[in-house]
Amino acid sequence: VQSRQENSFCSITRNVDVIEKDQVITIPNFVSAEFQVVDSLSKVFDLQKELRNCVGEDYENEVGYKCWSFLKNWNTLTYEEKHKKYDEFASHQLNVFLYFHDREYFENFVRPFISNKIEKTFIDYFLLNDSSKIEEFSNVENISHLNALEIVLLLIHITPKDNNLAKAIVEYLGKKKKKKKKKVLCVD
């Protein structure tokens, strides 16, 4: 461990980079840098749990993370085990997970279930790839009713079809965030 010189300073920064297979990267200050490769769903799950602990949000770790830990090994479950887990944990969160991580199971089992729902949500429309319904949410009035996950799903859907609209949405959200920060409460 080296001690810092009296007139020097240091800063701690965190950074996330997505590295493609066979991509070469350079890590500045490699000797003093700490890095972690997160290359599996299990590592993502454990890292998220640890980060929540670090910021003092461990209230649901004992229940939430334990009950959802089956997701770390989803690809090793039999079809019957997957059905049992789906019956127990059916939710938007699980549906989105399956849409991205087990498309075959999603198409064969989850999609028909969602299709038959009487009342559908934005997430349902995304999972069903219902472009006309999804695009109804791309105007300013409706975007304000979406949560962060729904906005990300909206952008995932819109970007390949209309990159300019996706950029406009991101720009609008950036301006909206800046406006929120500028609001000052004055009390007489």
mmCIF file of N, CA and C in Angstrom, residues 36-105:
data_model
loop_
_atom_site.group_PDB
_atom_site.id
_atom_site.type_symbol
_atom_site.label_atom_id
_atom_site.label_comp_id
_atom_site.label_asym_id
_atom_site.label_seq_id
_atom_site.Cartn_x
_atom_site.Cartn_y
_atom_site.Cartn_z
ATOM 1 N N GLN A 36 -13.896 -6.137 -12.052
ATOM 2 C CA GLN A 36 -14.554 -7.422 -11.896
ATOM 3 C C GLN A 36 -15.245 -7.766 -13.211
ATOM 4 N N VAL A 37 -15.052 -8.955 -13.679
ATOM 5 C CA VAL A 37 -15.707 -9.418 -14.888
ATOM 6 C C VAL A 37 -17.035 -10.064 -14.477
ATOM 7 N N VAL A 38 -18.101 -9.562 -15.044
ATOM 8 C CA VAL A 38 -19.433 -10.102 -14.763
ATOM 9 C C VAL A 38 -19.906 -10.729 -16.071
ATOM 10 N N ASP A 39 -19.761 -12.041 -16.149
ATOM 11 C CA ASP A 39 -20.017 -12.720 -17.413
ATOM 12 C C ASP A 39 -21.071 -13.824 -17.323
ATOM 13 N N SER A 40 -21.890 -13.763 -16.290
ATOM 14 C CA SER A 40 -22.963 -14.740 -16.174
ATOM 15 C C SER A 40 -24.118 -14.115 -15.406
ATOM 16 N N LEU A 41 -25.276 -14.683 -15.597
ATOM 17 C CA LEU A 41 -26.452 -14.196 -14.893
ATOM 18 C C LEU A 41 -26.281 -14.357 -13.386
ATOM 19 N N SER A 42 -25.668 -15.432 -12.980
ATOM 20 C CA SER A 42 -25.438 -15.672 -11.561
ATOM 21 C C SER A 42 -24.585 -14.554 -10.950
ATOM 22 N N LYS A 43 -23.545 -14.122 -11.675
ATOM 23 C CA LYS A 43 -22.684 -13.043 -11.178
ATOM 24 C C LYS A 43 -23.435 -11.718 -11.130
ATOM 25 N N VAL A 44 -24.274 -11.462 -12.125
ATOM 26 C CA VAL A 44 -25.080 -10.234 -12.125
ATOM 27 C C VAL A 44 -25.989 -10.224 -10.911
ATOM 28 N N PHE A 45 -26.644 -11.336 -10.672
ATOM 29 C CA PHE A 45 -27.575 -11.472 -9.547
ATOM 30 C C PHE A 45 -26.855 -11.213 -8.222
ATOM 31 N N ASP A 46 -25.709 -11.871 -8.025
ATOM 32 C CA ASP A 46 -24.951 -11.716 -6.779
ATOM 33 C C ASP A 46 -24.392 -10.303 -6.634
ATOM 34 N N LEU A 47 -23.956 -9.696 -7.744
ATOM 35 C CA LEU A 47 -23.434 -8.335 -7.697
ATOM 36 C C LEU A 47 -24.535 -7.350 -7.328
ATOM 37 N N GLN A 48 -25.711 -7.509 -7.916
ATOM 38 C CA GLN A 48 -26.818 -6.613 -7.578
ATOM 39 C C GLN A 48 -27.177 -6.735 -6.103
ATOM 40 N N LYS A 49 -27.206 -7.952 -5.610
ATOM 41 C CA LYS A 49 -27.502 -8.170 -4.192
ATOM 42 C C LYS A 49 -26.462 -7.467 -3.327
ATOM 43 N N GLU A 50 -25.197 -7.602 -3.676
ATOM 44 C CA GLU A 50 -24.120 -6.975 -2.905
ATOM 45 C C GLU A 50 -24.191 -5.452 -2.966
ATOM 46 N N LEU A 51 -24.491 -4.910 -4.138
ATOM 47 C CA LEU A 51 -24.610 -3.454 -4.271
ATOM 48 C C LEU A 51 -25.751 -2.913 -3.427
ATOM 49 N N ARG A 52 -26.854 -3.626 -3.380
ATOM 50 C CA ARG A 52 -27.974 -3.187 -2.541
ATOM 51 C C ARG A 52 -27.564 -3.207 -1.065
ATOM 52 N N ASN A 53 -26.782 -4.197 -0.667
ATOM 53 C CA ASN A 53 -26.275 -4.239 0.704
ATOM 54 C C ASN A 53 -25.384 -3.043 0.993
ATOM 55 N N CYS A 54 -24.540 -2.665 0.027
ATOM 56 C CA CYS A 54 -23.601 -1.557 0.215
ATOM 57 C C CYS A 54 -24.304 -0.226 0.432
ATOM 58 N N VAL A 55 -25.457 -0.046 -0.183
ATOM 59 C CA VAL A 55 -26.170 1.226 -0.021
ATOM 60 C C VAL A 55 -27.255 1.130 1.041
ATOM 61 N N GLY A 56 -27.237 0.053 1.808
ATOM 62 C CA GLY A 56 -28.162 -0.079 2.927
ATOM 63 C C GLY A 56 -29.554 -0.519 2.553
ATOM 64 N N GLU A 57 -29.717 -1.063 1.358
ATOM 65 C CA GLU A 57 -31.034 -1.529 0.927
ATOM 66 C C GLU A 57 -31.097 -3.056 0.995
ATOM 67 N N ASP A 58 -30.817 -3.588 2.153
ATOM 68 C CA ASP A 58 -30.791 -5.049 2.293
ATOM 69 C C ASP A 58 -32.084 -5.597 2.879
ATOM 70 N N TYR A 59 -33.097 -4.743 3.008
ATOM 71 C CA TYR A 59 -34.341 -5.164 3.652
ATOM 72 C C TYR A 59 -35.037 -6.317 2.950
ATOM 73 N N GLU A 60 -34.880 -6.444 1.637
ATOM 74 C CA GLU A 60 -35.569 -7.553 0.982
ATOM 75 C C GLU A 60 -34.612 -8.652 0.531
ATOM 76 N N ASN A 61 -33.323 -8.476 0.821
ATOM 77 C CA ASN A 61 -32.366 -9.482 0.381
ATOM 78 C C ASN A 61 -32.653 -10.859 0.952
ATOM 79 N N GLU A 62 -33.000 -10.911 2.193
ATOM 80 C CA GLU A 62 -33.220 -12.209 2.818
ATOM 81 C C GLU A 62 -34.418 -12.929 2.210
ATOM 82 N N VAL A 63 -35.429 -12.182 1.864
ATOM 83 C CA VAL A 63 -36.612 -12.803 1.275
ATOM 84 C C VAL A 63 -36.538 -12.730 -0.240
ATOM 85 N N GLY A 64 -36.416 -11.510 -0.780
ATOM 86 C CA GLY A 64 -36.464 -11.296 -2.220
ATOM 87 C C GLY A 64 -35.404 -12.042 -2.994
ATOM 88 N N TYR A 65 -34.163 -11.880 -2.621
ATOM 89 C CA TYR A 65 -33.097 -12.508 -3.378
ATOM 90 C C TYR A 65 -33.085 -14.023 -3.206
ATOM 91 N N LYS A 66 -33.439 -14.494 -2.039
ATOM 92 C CA LYS A 66 -33.477 -15.948 -1.855
ATOM 93 C C LYS A 66 -34.575 -16.584 -2.692
ATOM 94 N N CYS A 67 -35.753 -15.967 -2.699
ATOM 95 C CA CYS A 67 -36.857 -16.607 -3.420
ATOM 96 C C CYS A 67 -36.657 -16.524 -4.934
ATOM 97 N N TRP A 68 -35.930 -15.522 -5.433
ATOM 98 C CA TRP A 68 -35.698 -15.398 -6.872
ATOM 99 C C TRP A 68 -34.385 -16.039 -7.310
ATOM 100 N N SER A 69 -33.661 -16.649 -6.399
ATOM 101 C CA SER A 69 -32.355 -17.205 -6.756
ATOM 102 C C SER A 69 -32.446 -18.343 -7.775
ATOM 103 N N PHE A 70 -33.619 -18.923 -7.939
ATOM 104 C CA PHE A 70 -33.781 -19.984 -8.947
ATOM 105 C C PHE A 70 -33.473 -19.467 -10.349
ATOM 106 N N LEU A 71 -33.570 -18.148 -10.551
ATOM 107 C CA LEU A 71 -33.290 -17.581 -11.875
ATOM 108 C C LEU A 71 -31.833 -17.778 -12.278
ATOM 109 N N LYS A 72 -30.938 -17.851 -11.304
ATOM 110 C CA LYS A 72 -29.526 -18.031 -11.611
ATOM 111 C C LYS A 72 -29.291 -19.346 -12.348
ATOM 112 N N ASN A 73 -30.141 -20.319 -12.090
ATOM 113 C CA ASN A 73 -29.967 -21.644 -12.701
ATOM 114 C C ASN A 73 -31.144 -22.030 -13.590
ATOM 115 N N TRP A 74 -31.865 -21.039 -14.078
ATOM 116 C CA TRP A 74 -33.065 -21.305 -14.874
ATOM 117 C C TRP A 74 -32.775 -22.262 -16.028
ATOM 118 N N ASN A 75 -31.658 -22.052 -16.720
ATOM 119 C CA ASN A 75 -31.355 -22.871 -17.898
ATOM 120 C C ASN A 75 -31.061 -24.333 -17.559
ATOM 121 N N THR A 76 -30.889 -24.656 -16.285
ATOM 122 C CA THR A 76 -30.641 -26.056 -15.907
ATOM 123 C C THR A 76 -31.922 -26.766 -15.456
ATOM 124 N N LEU A 77 -33.016 -26.026 -15.316
ATOM 125 C CA LEU A 77 -34.279 -26.617 -14.850
ATOM 126 C C LEU A 77 -34.934 -27.416 -15.963
ATOM 127 N N THR A 78 -35.645 -28.457 -15.566
ATOM 128 C CA THR A 78 -36.430 -29.213 -16.542
ATOM 129 C C THR A 78 -37.662 -28.392 -16.903
ATOM 130 N N TYR A 79 -38.338 -28.777 -17.967
ATOM 131 C CA TYR A 79 -39.546 -28.063 -18.380
ATOM 132 C C TYR A 79 -40.594 -28.093 -17.268
ATOM 133 N N GLU A 80 -40.708 -29.224 -16.597
ATOM 134 C CA GLU A 80 -41.672 -29.352 -15.496
ATOM 135 C C GLU A 80 -41.304 -28.432 -14.324
ATOM 136 N N GLU A 81 -40.013 -28.375 -13.993
ATOM 137 C CA GLU A 81 -39.561 -27.483 -12.918
ATOM 138 C C GLU A 81 -39.802 -26.017 -13.291
ATOM 139 N N LYS A 82 -39.583 -25.691 -14.556
ATOM 140 C CA LYS A 82 -39.849 -24.329 -15.019
ATOM 141 C C LYS A 82 -41.334 -23.991 -14.855
ATOM 142 N N HIS A 83 -42.208 -24.927 -15.207
ATOM 143 C CA HIS A 83 -43.657 -24.707 -15.036
ATOM 144 C C HIS A 83 -44.004 -24.439 -13.570
ATOM 145 N N LYS A 84 -43.444 -25.234 -12.686
ATOM 146 C CA LYS A 84 -43.726 -25.048 -11.256
ATOM 147 C C LYS A 84 -43.265 -23.669 -10.787
ATOM 148 N N LYS A 85 -42.067 -23.281 -11.188
ATOM 149 C CA LYS A 85 -41.552 -21.962 -10.802
ATOM 150 C C LYS A 85 -42.394 -20.860 -11.426
ATOM 151 N N TYR A 86 -42.790 -21.037 -12.679
ATOM 152 C CA TYR A 86 -43.613 -20.013 -13.323
ATOM 153 C C TYR A 86 -44.961 -19.891 -12.609
ATOM 154 N N ASP A 87 -45.573 -21.009 -12.278
ATOM 155 C CA ASP A 87 -46.852 -20.971 -11.563
ATOM 156 C C ASP A 87 -46.726 -20.236 -10.229
ATOM 157 N N GLU A 88 -45.594 -20.403 -9.567
ATOM 158 C CA GLU A 88 -45.388 -19.779 -8.272
ATOM 159 C C GLU A 88 -45.033 -18.293 -8.372
ATOM 160 N N PHE A 89 -44.260 -17.917 -9.404
ATOM 161 C CA PHE A 89 -43.710 -16.558 -9.474
ATOM 162 C C PHE A 89 -44.192 -15.751 -10.684
ATOM 163 N N ALA A 90 -45.250 -16.183 -11.350
ATOM 164 C CA ALA A 90 -45.731 -15.474 -12.537
ATOM 165 C C ALA A 90 -45.889 -13.985 -12.245
ATOM 166 N N SER A 91 -45.246 -13.158 -13.054
ATOM 167 C CA SER A 91 -45.275 -11.713 -12.851
ATOM 168 C C SER A 91 -44.661 -11.058 -14.090
ATOM 169 N N HIS A 92 -44.812 -9.736 -14.169
ATOM 170 C CA HIS A 92 -44.158 -9.015 -15.262
ATOM 171 C C HIS A 92 -42.654 -9.232 -15.222
ATOM 172 N N GLN A 93 -42.080 -9.219 -14.017
ATOM 173 C CA GLN A 93 -40.632 -9.368 -13.892
ATOM 174 C C GLN A 93 -40.174 -10.699 -14.483
ATOM 175 N N LEU A 94 -40.858 -11.768 -14.124
ATOM 176 C CA LEU A 94 -40.477 -13.080 -14.646
ATOM 177 C C LEU A 94 -40.738 -13.160 -16.145
ATOM 178 N N ASN A 95 -41.840 -12.585 -16.597
ATOM 179 C CA ASN A 95 -42.139 -12.608 -18.030
ATOM 180 C C ASN A 95 -41.052 -11.902 -18.837
ATOM 181 N N VAL A 96 -40.606 -10.752 -18.367
ATOM 182 C CA VAL A 96 -39.542 -10.018 -19.064
ATOM 183 C C VAL A 96 -38.250 -10.832 -19.038
ATOM 184 N N PHE A 97 -37.926 -11.403 -17.902
ATOM 185 C CA PHE A 97 -36.740 -12.251 -17.803
ATOM 186 C C PHE A 97 -36.794 -13.373 -18.844
ATOM 187 N N LEU A 98 -37.921 -14.067 -18.916
ATOM 188 C CA LEU A 98 -38.053 -15.188 -19.841
ATOM 189 C C LEU A 98 -38.021 -14.731 -21.297
ATOM 190 N N TYR A 99 -38.578 -13.571 -21.572
ATOM 191 C CA TYR A 99 -38.564 -13.023 -22.928
ATOM 192 C C TYR A 99 -37.125 -12.871 -23.420
ATOM 193 N N PHE A 100 -36.251 -12.401 -22.544
ATOM 194 C CA PHE A 100 -34.863 -12.165 -22.945
ATOM 195 C C PHE A 100 -33.946 -13.365 -22.723
ATOM 196 N N HIS A 101 -34.274 -14.253 -21.780
ATOM 197 C CA HIS A 101 -33.339 -15.328 -21.422
ATOM 198 C C HIS A 101 -33.776 -16.734 -21.797
ATOM 199 N N ASP A 102 -35.030 -16.937 -22.093
ATOM 200 C CA ASP A 102 -35.494 -18.267 -22.502
ATOM 201 C C ASP A 102 -36.655 -18.079 -23.472
ATOM 202 N N ARG A 103 -36.307 -17.623 -24.673
ATOM 203 C CA ARG A 103 -37.328 -17.275 -25.655
ATOM 204 C C ARG A 103 -38.189 -18.484 -26.028
ATOM 205 N N GLU A 104 -37.607 -19.663 -26.062
ATOM 206 C CA GLU A 104 -38.395 -20.856 -26.413
ATOM 207 C C GLU A 104 -39.501 -21.094 -25.377
ATOM 208 N N TYR A 105 -39.140 -21.056 -24.109
ATOM 209 C CA TYR A 105 -40.141 -21.250 -23.054
ATOM 210 C C TYR A 105 -41.158 -20.117 -23.101
#
